[in-house]
mmCIF file of C-alpha atoms and ligand atoms in Angstrom:
data_model
loop_
_atom_site.group_PDB
_atom_site.id
_atom_site.type_symbol
_atom_site.label_atom_id
_atom_site.label_comp_id
_atom_site.label_asym_id
_atom_site.label_seq_id
_atom_site.Cartn_x
_atom_site.Cartn_y
_atom_site.Cartn_z
ATOM 1 C CA MET A 1 22.735 -18.377 -18.398
ATOM 2 C CA ALA A 2 20.443 -15.917 -16.598
ATOM 3 C CA GLU A 3 17.767 -17.234 -12.832
ATOM 4 C CA LEU A 4 14.893 -15.767 -10.842
ATOM 5 C CA VAL A 5 16.664 -16.000 -6.751
ATOM 6 C CA PRO A 6 16.081 -14.928 -3.752
ATOM 7 C CA ALA A 7 17.500 -12.081 -3.389
ATOM 8 C CA THR A 8 19.990 -12.454 -0.430
ATOM 9 C CA GLY A 9 23.853 -11.392 0.973
ATOM 10 C CA ALA A 10 25.581 -9.930 -1.624
ATOM 11 C CA HIS A 11 23.286 -9.152 -3.796
ATOM 12 C CA LEU A 12 20.454 -7.738 -2.209
ATOM 13 C CA LEU A 13 23.455 -5.260 -0.451
ATOM 14 C CA GLN A 14 23.912 -4.667 -4.669
ATOM 15 C CA ILE A 15 20.437 -3.997 -4.934
ATOM 16 C CA GLN A 16 19.704 -1.604 -1.956
ATOM 17 C CA HIS A 17 23.186 0.404 -2.506
ATOM 18 C CA GLU A 18 22.179 1.629 -6.311
ATOM 19 C CA SER A 19 18.853 1.497 -5.557
ATOM 20 C CA PHE A 20 19.198 3.811 -2.238
ATOM 21 C CA ALA A 21 19.185 7.375 -4.099
ATOM 22 C CA ILE A 22 15.918 6.568 -5.094
ATOM 23 C CA TRP A 23 13.861 5.275 -2.468
ATOM 24 C CA ASN A 24 15.513 5.911 0.668
ATOM 25 C CA ASP A 25 12.292 7.987 2.153
ATOM 26 C CA GLY A 26 14.515 10.247 3.915
ATOM 27 C CA LEU A 27 16.145 7.126 5.955
ATOM 28 C CA ASP A 28 20.122 6.729 5.681
ATOM 29 C CA PHE A 29 22.162 3.761 4.253
ATOM 30 C CA PRO A 30 21.826 1.718 7.435
ATOM 31 C CA GLN A 31 17.948 2.107 8.140
ATOM 32 C CA TYR A 32 17.690 1.933 5.049
ATOM 33 C CA GLY A 33 18.697 -2.238 4.862
ATOM 34 C CA ARG A 34 16.788 -2.509 8.662
ATOM 35 C CA PHE A 35 13.788 -1.258 7.665
ATOM 36 C CA TRP A 36 13.903 -3.676 5.283
ATOM 37 C CA GLU A 37 14.492 -6.751 7.650
ATOM 38 C CA ALA A 38 12.641 -5.862 9.711
ATOM 39 C CA GLN A 39 9.458 -5.735 7.182
ATOM 40 C CA ARG A 40 10.936 -9.336 6.795
ATOM 41 C CA ARG A 41 10.360 -9.912 10.451
ATOM 42 C CA THR A 42 6.395 -9.184 10.768
ATOM 43 C CA ALA A 43 4.659 -11.472 10.950
ATOM 44 C CA TRP A 44 3.283 -11.244 7.003
ATOM 45 C CA GLY A 45 6.556 -10.633 6.136
ATOM 46 C CA GLY A 46 8.250 -13.888 6.754
ATOM 47 C CA SER A 47 5.675 -15.510 5.377
ATOM 48 C CA HIS A 48 3.647 -13.414 2.401
ATOM 49 C CA LEU A 49 7.161 -10.865 1.553
ATOM 50 C CA ASP A 50 9.943 -11.752 -0.913
ATOM 51 C CA ARG A 51 13.195 -9.782 -2.802
ATOM 52 C CA VAL A 52 13.852 -11.857 -6.306
ATOM 53 C CA ALA A 53 16.745 -10.980 -8.534
ATOM 54 C CA LEU A 54 17.273 -11.996 -11.988
ATOM 55 C CA VAL A 55 20.991 -13.426 -12.235
ATOM 56 C CA GLU A 56 22.586 -12.937 -15.537
ATOM 57 C CA ASP A 57 26.537 -14.213 -15.932
ATOM 58 C CA GLY A 58 26.680 -14.118 -11.752
ATOM 59 C CA THR A 59 25.501 -10.085 -11.087
ATOM 60 C CA VAL A 60 22.305 -9.191 -10.584
ATOM 61 C CA THR A 61 20.708 -7.192 -13.851
ATOM 62 C CA SER A 62 16.910 -6.724 -12.919
ATOM 63 C CA SER A 63 15.158 -6.875 -8.837
ATOM 64 C CA ALA A 64 11.348 -6.590 -7.205
ATOM 65 C CA LYS A 65 9.664 -6.772 -4.198
ATOM 66 C CA ARG A 66 7.094 -9.915 -4.171
ATOM 67 C CA TYR A 67 3.752 -9.364 -1.653
ATOM 68 C CA ASP A 68 1.393 -12.440 -1.433
ATOM 69 C CA LEU A 69 -1.813 -11.190 -0.778
ATOM 70 C CA SER A 70 -5.834 -11.937 -2.453
ATOM 71 C CA ALA A 71 -8.202 -9.678 -3.593
ATOM 72 C CA ARG A 72 -12.120 -9.512 -4.071
ATOM 73 C CA VAL A 73 -12.170 -9.198 -7.281
ATOM 74 C CA GLU A 74 -16.074 -9.008 -8.879
ATOM 75 C CA GLY A 75 -17.279 -10.386 -5.248
ATOM 76 C CA ARG A 76 -14.712 -13.730 -5.003
ATOM 77 C CA ILE A 77 -11.372 -13.781 -4.000
ATOM 78 C CA ARG A 78 -8.864 -14.904 -5.970
ATOM 79 C CA ARG A 79 -5.115 -15.063 -4.737
ATOM 80 C CA LEU A 80 -2.877 -11.342 -6.250
ATOM 81 C CA LEU A 81 0.681 -11.516 -6.535
ATOM 82 C CA GLY A 82 2.039 -7.568 -5.717
ATOM 83 C CA ILE A 83 4.981 -7.323 -7.191
ATOM 84 C CA GLY A 84 7.091 -3.442 -6.518
ATOM 85 C CA ALA A 85 10.262 -1.789 -6.551
ATOM 86 C CA VAL A 86 11.125 -3.156 -10.296
ATOM 87 C CA PHE A 87 14.752 -2.359 -10.895
ATOM 88 C CA THR A 88 17.282 -2.743 -13.293
ATOM 89 C CA SER A 89 21.386 -2.437 -12.464
ATOM 90 C CA PRO A 90 21.878 0.845 -13.852
ATOM 91 C CA SER A 91 24.315 -0.224 -16.321
ATOM 92 C CA ARG A 92 22.377 -2.736 -17.314
ATOM 93 C CA ARG A 93 19.402 -0.497 -17.800
ATOM 94 C CA GLY A 94 17.101 -0.220 -21.461
ATOM 95 C CA ARG A 95 18.557 -4.181 -22.660
ATOM 96 C CA GLY A 96 15.096 -6.208 -21.652
ATOM 97 C CA GLY A 97 15.912 -7.155 -18.290
ATOM 98 C CA ALA A 98 12.976 -5.611 -16.494
ATOM 99 C CA ARG A 99 11.104 -7.016 -19.103
ATOM 100 C CA ARG A 100 12.554 -10.103 -18.920
ATOM 101 C CA LEU A 101 12.486 -10.252 -14.630
ATOM 102 C CA LEU A 102 9.081 -9.600 -14.731
ATOM 103 C CA GLU A 103 8.504 -12.190 -17.078
ATOM 104 C CA ALA A 104 9.601 -14.744 -15.142
ATOM 105 C CA ILE A 105 7.475 -13.361 -11.832
ATOM 106 C CA LEU A 106 4.532 -13.351 -13.654
ATOM 107 C CA GLU A 107 4.961 -17.735 -15.092
ATOM 108 C CA GLU A 108 6.156 -18.449 -11.463
ATOM 109 C CA ALA A 109 3.378 -16.342 -10.585
ATOM 110 C CA VAL A 110 1.639 -18.557 -12.344
ATOM 111 C CA THR A 111 2.960 -22.442 -11.397
ATOM 112 C CA GLU A 112 1.805 -21.033 -7.514
ATOM 113 C CA GLY A 113 -1.455 -20.792 -7.674
ATOM 114 C CA TYR A 114 -1.908 -16.779 -8.265
ATOM 115 C CA GLU A 115 -5.039 -15.248 -10.366
ATOM 116 C CA TYR A 116 -3.315 -12.098 -10.708
ATOM 117 C CA ALA A 117 -1.118 -9.377 -10.576
ATOM 118 C CA MET A 118 -1.456 -6.118 -9.431
ATOM 119 C CA LEU A 119 1.988 -3.296 -9.235
ATOM 120 C CA PHE A 120 1.925 0.231 -8.897
ATOM 121 C CA SER A 121 3.524 2.091 -12.216
ATOM 122 C CA GLU A 122 5.994 5.344 -11.172
ATOM 123 C CA ILE A 123 7.282 4.971 -14.361
ATOM 124 C CA ASP A 124 5.329 5.760 -17.937
ATOM 125 C CA THR A 125 2.092 3.032 -17.862
ATOM 126 C CA ALA A 126 2.528 2.343 -21.255
ATOM 127 C CA PHE A 127 5.982 -0.250 -20.036
ATOM 128 C CA TYR A 128 3.868 -1.900 -17.581
ATOM 129 C CA GLU A 129 0.443 -1.748 -20.769
ATOM 130 C CA GLN A 130 2.586 -4.122 -22.921
ATOM 131 C CA LEU A 131 2.067 -6.346 -20.545
ATOM 132 C CA ASN A 132 -1.202 -6.733 -20.263
ATOM 133 C CA PHE A 133 -1.186 -5.398 -17.178
ATOM 134 C CA VAL A 134 -3.816 -2.144 -17.271
ATOM 135 C CA PRO A 135 -4.494 0.694 -15.006
ATOM 136 C CA VAL A 136 -7.072 1.390 -12.393
ATOM 137 C CA PRO A 137 -8.157 4.791 -11.391
ATOM 138 C CA LEU A 138 -7.405 5.382 -7.604
ATOM 139 C CA LEU A 139 -8.041 8.499 -6.658
ATOM 140 C CA GLU A 140 -6.513 11.119 -3.210
ATOM 141 C CA SER A 141 -8.780 14.422 -2.701
ATOM 142 C CA ARG A 142 -8.244 16.417 0.526
ATOM 143 C CA LEU A 143 -10.458 15.913 3.661
ATOM 144 C CA VAL A 144 -12.064 19.292 4.805
ATOM 145 C CA VAL A 145 -13.042 18.998 8.766
ATOM 146 C CA GLU A 146 -16.232 20.536 9.960
ATOM 147 C CA ARG A 147 -14.785 22.286 13.549
ATOM 148 C CA GLU A 148 -17.488 24.434 14.368
ATOM 149 C CA GLY A 149 -18.403 23.886 18.009
ATOM 150 C CA GLY A 150 -14.963 22.078 19.097
ATOM 151 C CA ALA A 151 -14.847 18.542 20.092
ATOM 152 C CA PRO A 152 -17.849 16.039 19.632
ATOM 153 C CA ALA A 153 -17.922 13.827 22.970
ATOM 154 C CA VAL A 154 -15.869 10.658 21.726
ATOM 155 C CA LEU A 155 -13.917 9.092 23.021
ATOM 156 C CA VAL A 156 -10.376 8.123 21.222
ATOM 157 C CA ARG A 157 -7.590 6.020 22.257
ATOM 158 C CA ALA A 158 -4.514 4.831 21.160
ATOM 159 C CA GLY A 159 -5.526 0.959 19.292
ATOM 160 C CA ASP A 160 -3.583 -1.652 20.080
ATOM 161 C CA ASP A 161 -3.620 -5.391 18.790
ATOM 162 C CA ARG A 162 -6.660 -6.226 20.577
ATOM 163 C CA ASP A 163 -8.314 -4.039 17.972
ATOM 164 C CA ILE A 164 -7.214 -5.913 15.601
ATOM 165 C CA PRO A 165 -10.079 -8.241 14.350
ATOM 166 C CA ALA A 166 -12.759 -4.976 15.191
ATOM 167 C CA ILE A 167 -10.332 -3.845 11.624
ATOM 168 C CA ALA A 168 -10.047 -6.757 9.707
ATOM 169 C CA GLU A 169 -14.106 -6.622 9.546
ATOM 170 C CA MET A 170 -14.978 -3.287 9.394
ATOM 171 C CA SER A 171 -12.151 -3.809 6.434
ATOM 172 C CA ALA A 172 -14.330 -6.940 4.945
ATOM 173 C CA LYS A 173 -17.660 -5.105 5.232
ATOM 174 C CA ARG A 174 -16.433 -1.793 3.412
ATOM 175 C CA ALA A 175 -14.873 -3.771 0.436
ATOM 176 C CA GLU A 176 -18.132 -6.224 -0.358
ATOM 177 C CA GLY A 177 -19.578 -3.154 -2.117
ATOM 178 C CA ALA A 178 -16.325 -2.760 -4.263
ATOM 179 C CA ARG A 179 -15.823 -4.891 -7.784
ATOM 180 C CA LEU A 180 -12.163 -4.784 -6.934
ATOM 181 C CA ALA A 181 -10.920 -4.523 -2.846
ATOM 182 C CA LEU A 182 -7.702 -5.773 -1.022
ATOM 183 C CA ASP A 183 -8.480 -9.314 1.273
ATOM 184 C CA ARG A 184 -7.043 -7.614 4.321
ATOM 185 C CA THR A 185 -6.250 -10.172 6.725
ATOM 186 C CA GLU A 186 -4.856 -9.301 10.355
ATOM 187 C CA ASP A 187 -1.841 -9.482 9.744
ATOM 188 C CA TRP A 188 -1.869 -8.219 6.410
ATOM 189 C CA ILE A 189 -3.392 -5.212 8.532
ATOM 190 C CA ARG A 190 -0.995 -5.750 11.170
ATOM 191 C CA TYR A 191 2.147 -5.398 9.323
ATOM 192 C CA GLY A 192 0.791 -2.447 7.507
ATOM 193 C CA ILE A 193 0.339 -0.538 11.161
ATOM 194 C CA ALA A 194 3.977 -1.955 11.810
ATOM 195 C CA LYS A 195 5.500 -0.293 8.404
ATOM 196 C CA ARG A 196 4.349 2.776 9.875
ATOM 197 C CA ARG A 197 5.965 3.079 12.662
ATOM 198 C CA LEU A 198 8.654 1.241 11.460
ATOM 199 C CA HIS A 199 9.794 4.246 8.915
ATOM 200 C CA SER A 200 8.202 6.532 11.667
ATOM 201 C CA GLY A 201 11.189 5.031 13.857
ATOM 202 C CA LEU A 202 14.171 4.705 11.603
ATOM 203 C CA GLY A 203 13.900 8.521 10.320
ATOM 204 C CA ALA A 204 14.620 11.179 11.958
ATOM 205 C CA ALA A 205 12.826 12.179 15.045
ATOM 206 C CA GLY A 206 9.868 13.777 14.895
ATOM 207 C CA LEU A 207 9.863 13.903 10.553
ATOM 208 C CA ARG A 208 7.293 10.869 10.389
ATOM 209 C CA GLU A 209 4.682 10.638 12.976
ATOM 210 C CA VAL A 210 2.014 7.878 12.785
ATOM 211 C CA GLU A 211 -1.194 7.324 15.071
ATOM 212 C CA PHE A 212 -3.543 4.619 15.253
ATOM 213 C CA LEU A 213 -6.787 5.383 17.223
ATOM 214 C CA VAL A 214 -9.533 3.960 17.757
ATOM 215 C CA THR A 215 -13.061 4.786 19.365
ATOM 216 C CA GLU A 216 -14.521 1.666 20.982
ATOM 217 C CA GLU A 217 -18.123 0.805 22.225
ATOM 218 C CA GLY A 218 -18.610 -1.865 24.726
ATOM 219 C CA HIS A 219 -15.336 -2.514 24.875
ATOM 220 C CA GLN A 220 -14.845 -2.688 20.851
ATOM 221 C CA ALA A 221 -13.650 -0.676 18.165
ATOM 222 C CA VAL A 222 -16.268 0.628 16.523
ATOM 223 C CA ALA A 223 -13.935 2.683 14.370
ATOM 224 C CA TYR A 224 -10.505 3.789 13.784
ATOM 225 C CA LEU A 225 -8.237 5.203 11.351
ATOM 226 C CA VAL A 226 -3.862 5.715 10.967
ATOM 227 C CA SER A 227 -2.652 9.115 9.845
ATOM 228 C CA THR A 228 0.454 9.975 9.849
ATOM 229 C CA ILE A 229 2.095 13.136 9.715
ATOM 230 C CA TYR A 230 4.888 14.790 7.314
ATOM 231 C CA HIS A 231 5.995 18.156 6.235
ATOM 232 C CA GLY A 232 2.422 19.196 8.451
ATOM 233 C CA GLN A 233 -0.316 17.058 6.090
ATOM 234 C CA TRP A 234 -2.176 14.917 7.023
ATOM 235 C CA PHE A 235 -2.687 11.362 5.243
ATOM 236 C CA LEU A 236 -5.549 9.533 6.798
ATOM 237 C CA GLU A 237 -3.706 5.963 5.215
ATOM 238 C CA GLU A 238 -6.780 3.932 6.789
ATOM 239 C CA ALA A 239 -9.791 3.857 8.424
ATOM 240 C CA GLY A 240 -13.167 2.814 8.893
ATOM 241 C CA ASP A 241 -16.585 2.630 10.929
ATOM 242 C CA ARG A 242 -18.789 0.466 11.512
ATOM 243 C CA ASP A 243 -21.457 3.078 11.108
ATOM 244 C CA PRO A 244 -22.561 2.975 7.551
ATOM 245 C CA SER A 245 -22.362 6.819 7.059
ATOM 246 C CA GLY A 246 -19.004 7.206 8.345
ATOM 247 C CA ALA A 247 -19.932 9.423 11.381
ATOM 248 C CA ARG A 248 -18.113 8.087 13.811
ATOM 249 C CA LEU A 249 -14.267 8.755 12.055
ATOM 250 C CA GLY A 250 -15.567 12.142 11.201
ATOM 251 C CA ALA A 251 -15.571 12.761 15.072
ATOM 252 C CA MET A 252 -12.702 11.024 15.151
ATOM 253 C CA LEU A 253 -11.250 13.177 12.682
ATOM 254 C CA GLN A 254 -12.695 16.434 14.896
ATOM 255 C CA VAL A 255 -11.159 15.174 17.772
ATOM 256 C CA MET A 256 -8.018 15.499 16.394
ATOM 257 C CA LEU A 257 -8.305 19.130 15.110
ATOM 258 C CA ALA A 258 -9.313 20.148 18.687
ATOM 259 C CA ARG A 259 -6.168 18.719 20.235
ATOM 260 C CA THR A 260 -4.547 21.651 18.830
ATOM 261 C CA PRO A 261 -7.006 24.771 18.405
ATOM 262 C CA HIS A 262 -5.195 27.172 18.594
ATOM 263 C CA LEU A 263 -3.918 25.857 15.210
ATOM 264 C CA ASP A 264 -5.118 26.261 11.391
ATOM 265 C CA ALA A 265 -6.557 23.174 10.590
ATOM 266 C CA PRO A 266 -3.753 20.866 8.523
ATOM 267 C CA GLU A 267 -4.288 20.145 5.237
ATOM 268 C CA ILE A 268 -5.549 16.082 5.342
ATOM 269 C CA ARG A 269 -5.531 13.900 2.355
ATOM 270 C CA ALA A 270 -6.695 10.127 1.905
ATOM 271 C CA TRP A 271 -7.638 7.695 -0.996
ATOM 272 C CA LEU A 272 -11.371 7.677 0.312
ATOM 273 C CA PRO A 273 -13.253 4.804 -0.912
ATOM 274 C CA GLN A 274 -16.205 6.548 -2.508
ATOM 275 C CA GLY A 275 -19.008 5.503 -0.224
ATOM 276 C CA PHE A 276 -17.229 6.634 2.347
ATOM 277 C CA VAL A 277 -17.581 10.919 3.564
ATOM 278 C CA PRO A 278 -18.291 11.423 6.812
ATOM 279 C CA PRO A 279 -21.342 13.952 7.309
ATOM 280 C CA GLN A 280 -18.545 16.263 9.019
ATOM 281 C CA VAL A 281 -16.381 16.004 6.447
ATOM 282 C CA THR A 282 -16.097 17.424 2.611
ATOM 283 C CA ARG A 283 -13.950 16.451 -0.032
ATOM 284 C CA THR A 284 -12.322 18.801 -2.213
ATOM 285 C CA ASP A 285 -9.340 18.942 -4.725
ATOM 286 C CA GLU A 286 -9.820 15.438 -6.437
ATOM 287 C CA HIS A 287 -7.281 13.698 -8.635
ATOM 288 C CA ALA A 288 -5.916 10.920 -10.447
ATOM 289 C CA THR A 289 -3.107 8.828 -6.884
ATOM 290 C CA GLY A 290 0.829 9.268 -7.540
ATOM 291 C CA GLY A 291 1.312 6.018 -8.442
ATOM 292 C CA ALA A 292 -0.980 4.382 -11.224
ATOM 293 C CA MET A 293 -2.202 1.256 -9.829
ATOM 294 C CA MET A 294 -1.828 -1.515 -12.705
ATOM 295 C CA ILE A 295 -3.764 -5.262 -12.508
ATOM 296 C CA ARG A 296 -3.723 -8.188 -15.001
ATOM 297 C CA PRO A 297 -5.421 -11.160 -14.795
ATOM 298 C CA LEU A 298 -2.798 -14.283 -15.029
ATOM 299 C CA ARG A 299 -4.323 -17.527 -16.541
ATOM 300 C CA ASP A 300 -6.765 -17.601 -19.678
ATOM 301 C CA ARG A 301 -9.171 -18.673 -17.629
ATOM 302 C CA THR A 302 -9.836 -15.470 -15.449
ATOM 303 C CA LEU A 303 -11.343 -13.242 -17.622
ATOM 304 C CA PRO A 304 -9.866 -9.530 -17.127
ATOM 305 C CA LEU A 305 -11.498 -6.868 -15.556
ATOM 306 C CA PRO A 306 -13.770 -4.684 -17.390
ATOM 307 C CA PRO A 307 -12.746 -1.313 -17.187
ATOM 308 C CA LEU A 308 -13.845 -0.127 -13.275
ATOM 309 C CA ASP A 309 -14.367 3.410 -12.018
ATOM 310 C CA ALA A 310 -12.767 5.119 -8.940
ATOM 311 C CA HIS A 311 -16.067 4.691 -6.974
ATOM 312 C CA GLN A 312 -15.408 1.112 -7.814
ATOM 313 C CA VAL A 313 -12.856 0.476 -6.003
ATOM 314 C CA VAL A 314 -11.146 0.720 -2.382
ATOM 315 C CA TYR A 315 -7.542 0.942 -1.425
ATOM 316 C CA TRP A 316 -6.205 2.629 1.203
ATOM 317 C CA ARG A 317 -2.527 4.556 1.020
ATOM 318 C CA ASN A 318 -1.475 1.863 3.334
ATOM 319 C CA ASP A 319 -1.803 -0.811 1.376
ATOM 320 C CA TYR A 320 0.563 1.113 -1.420
ATOM 321 C CA PHE A 321 3.207 -1.412 -1.896
HETATM 322 C C1 LIG B 401 11.984 1.140 -14.687
HETATM 323 C C2 LIG B 401 13.251 -0.207 -15.091
HETATM 324 C C3 LIG B 401 12.798 -1.256 -13.994
HETATM 325 C C4 LIG B 401 13.566 -0.686 -16.223
HETATM 326 O O1 LIG B 401 13.991 -1.318 -16.000
HETATM 327 P P1 LIG B 401 14.902 -1.690 -18.285
HETATM 328 O O2 LIG B 401 16.005 -3.090 -17.822
HETATM 329 O O3 LIG B 401 15.681 -0.674 -18.747
HETATM 330 O O4 LIG B 401 13.006 -1.841 -18.755
HETATM 331 P P2 LIG B 401 13.579 -3.078 -19.901
HETATM 332 O O5 LIG B 401 15.244 -2.302 -20.894
HETATM 333 O O6 LIG B 401 13.014 -3.630 -20.217
HETATM 334 O O7 LIG B 401 12.400 -2.004 -20.341
HETATM 335 C C5 LIG B 401 13.166 -0.809 -21.361
HETATM 336 C C6 LIG B 401 11.777 -0.218 -21.021
HETATM 337 O O8 LIG B 401 11.773 0.651 -20.520
HETATM 338 C C7 LIG B 401 10.719 1.875 -20.022
HETATM 339 N N1 LIG B 401 10.865 2.794 -19.237
HETATM 340 C C8 LIG B 401 12.153 2.890 -18.692
HETATM 341 N N2 LIG B 401 12.464 4.025 -17.829
HETATM 342 C C9 LIG B 401 11.026 4.285 -17.775
HETATM 343 C C10 LIG B 401 10.489 5.483 -17.362
HETATM 344 N N3 LIG B 401 11.773 6.735 -16.689
HETATM 345 N N4 LIG B 401 9.397 6.286 -17.939
HETATM 346 C C11 LIG B 401 9.208 5.952 -18.081
HETATM 347 N N5 LIG B 401 8.737 4.418 -19.049
HETATM 348 C C12 LIG B 401 10.885 3.968 -18.770
HETATM 349 C C13 LIG B 401 10.743 2.669 -21.676
HETATM 350 O O9 LIG B 401 8.951 1.630 -22.510
HETATM 351 C C14 LIG B 401 11.850 1.737 -22.058
HETATM 352 O O10 LIG B 401 11.615 1.524 -23.129
HETATM 353 P P3 LIG B 401 12.849 1.817 -24.395
HETATM 354 O O11 LIG B 401 13.828 1.664 -23.983
HETATM 355 O O12 LIG B 401 12.294 1.212 -25.766
HETATM 356 O O13 LIG B 401 12.837 3.401 -23.981
HETATM 357 C C15 LIG B 401 14.738 0.753 -14.770
HETATM 358 O O14 LIG B 401 14.511 2.071 -15.408
HETATM 359 C C16 LIG B 401 14.924 1.706 -12.879
HETATM 360 O O15 LIG B 401 15.510 1.045 -12.543
HETATM 361 N N6 LIG B 401 14.452 2.637 -12.893
HETATM 362 C C17 LIG B 401 14.985 2.998 -11.655
HETATM 363 C C18 LIG B 401 13.939 2.230 -10.516
HETATM 364 C C19 LIG B 401 12.167 2.935 -11.172
HETATM 365 O O16 LIG B 401 11.904 3.665 -11.407
HETATM 366 N N7 LIG B 401 11.392 1.781 -11.506
HETATM 367 C C20 LIG B 401 9.886 1.187 -11.369
HETATM 368 C C21 LIG B 401 9.316 1.316 -10.427
HETATM 369 S S1 LIG B 401 8.161 1.311 -10.857
#
């Protein structure tokens, strides 16, 4: 007998033991377990994130994480199920377990009223294409920041919880022009930042650093960024600017670089929306992101998305699941 159940207790422990080798991301085993628990304890995670297992004859065959999300698709907000960490117990691979798990998840999602499902494929996309997922182009690029003239005169401070509403507003504004963008609620934004900080805090000291910075005007955040530093490389995980030109974000990057004038500029990378290039920044070395984003409609009456161009999609790496 096969059933789809929440992955808890012994089932969860089995999944964590078996998946640790490929997804530990620099954490040791106890921290790997804590990282998941802590995400579930955030305001967003407690009500929008879970893990399900396909149990067959009393044993977990396959499992996955589910993210209860919304996206702006062609101008309308739609419920979207994010699927992550699809995993089959090594001794049971190649026998259709992952396929049965995904079919069960998708069927349940239809019943629950989801209109789209989305995932990031770490394997050849052909497997998910058989389940009617189509790839969405996403580009990663390198940002070269103009450093002449030293630090510009903008005040940059650490971001905090009171900045989140302004950040949600900036995200919604940026999403307006896109054909596909995540609907970034305040709790989702908090979850994304908390997840980065947890990952950094649970890992080895100094391995991953996270910065959440804002620049404000009239006591309100008008530009912000969340960046991580890993092995000397910076990643701009998400950012926003009320100024459509992005000039404040560019100035913030210049301020960050001016803190270490004696060092060579680090490599900075981002999944920057196509229309969002600060005047102080040149983007180079553009290539498809590592994990291919894929989406499919779930209901007959939901039209499949016509092919999308990368410039029609807004998706930050902090929203990767
Ligand atoms: C990918 C994975 C979930 C597939 O589970 P499974 O239960 O063996 O999958 P199914 O039996 O339903 O389907 C097998 C198909 O998966 C696809 N597949 C499995 N591993 C793959 C890989 N590394 N690259 C590309 N396709 C792969 C193939 O199309 C395969 O078909 P084949 O057996 O005819 O070659 C499993 O191999 C796994 O847990 N891998 C480690 C975790 C991982 O990479 N997960 C994917 C995250 S996106």
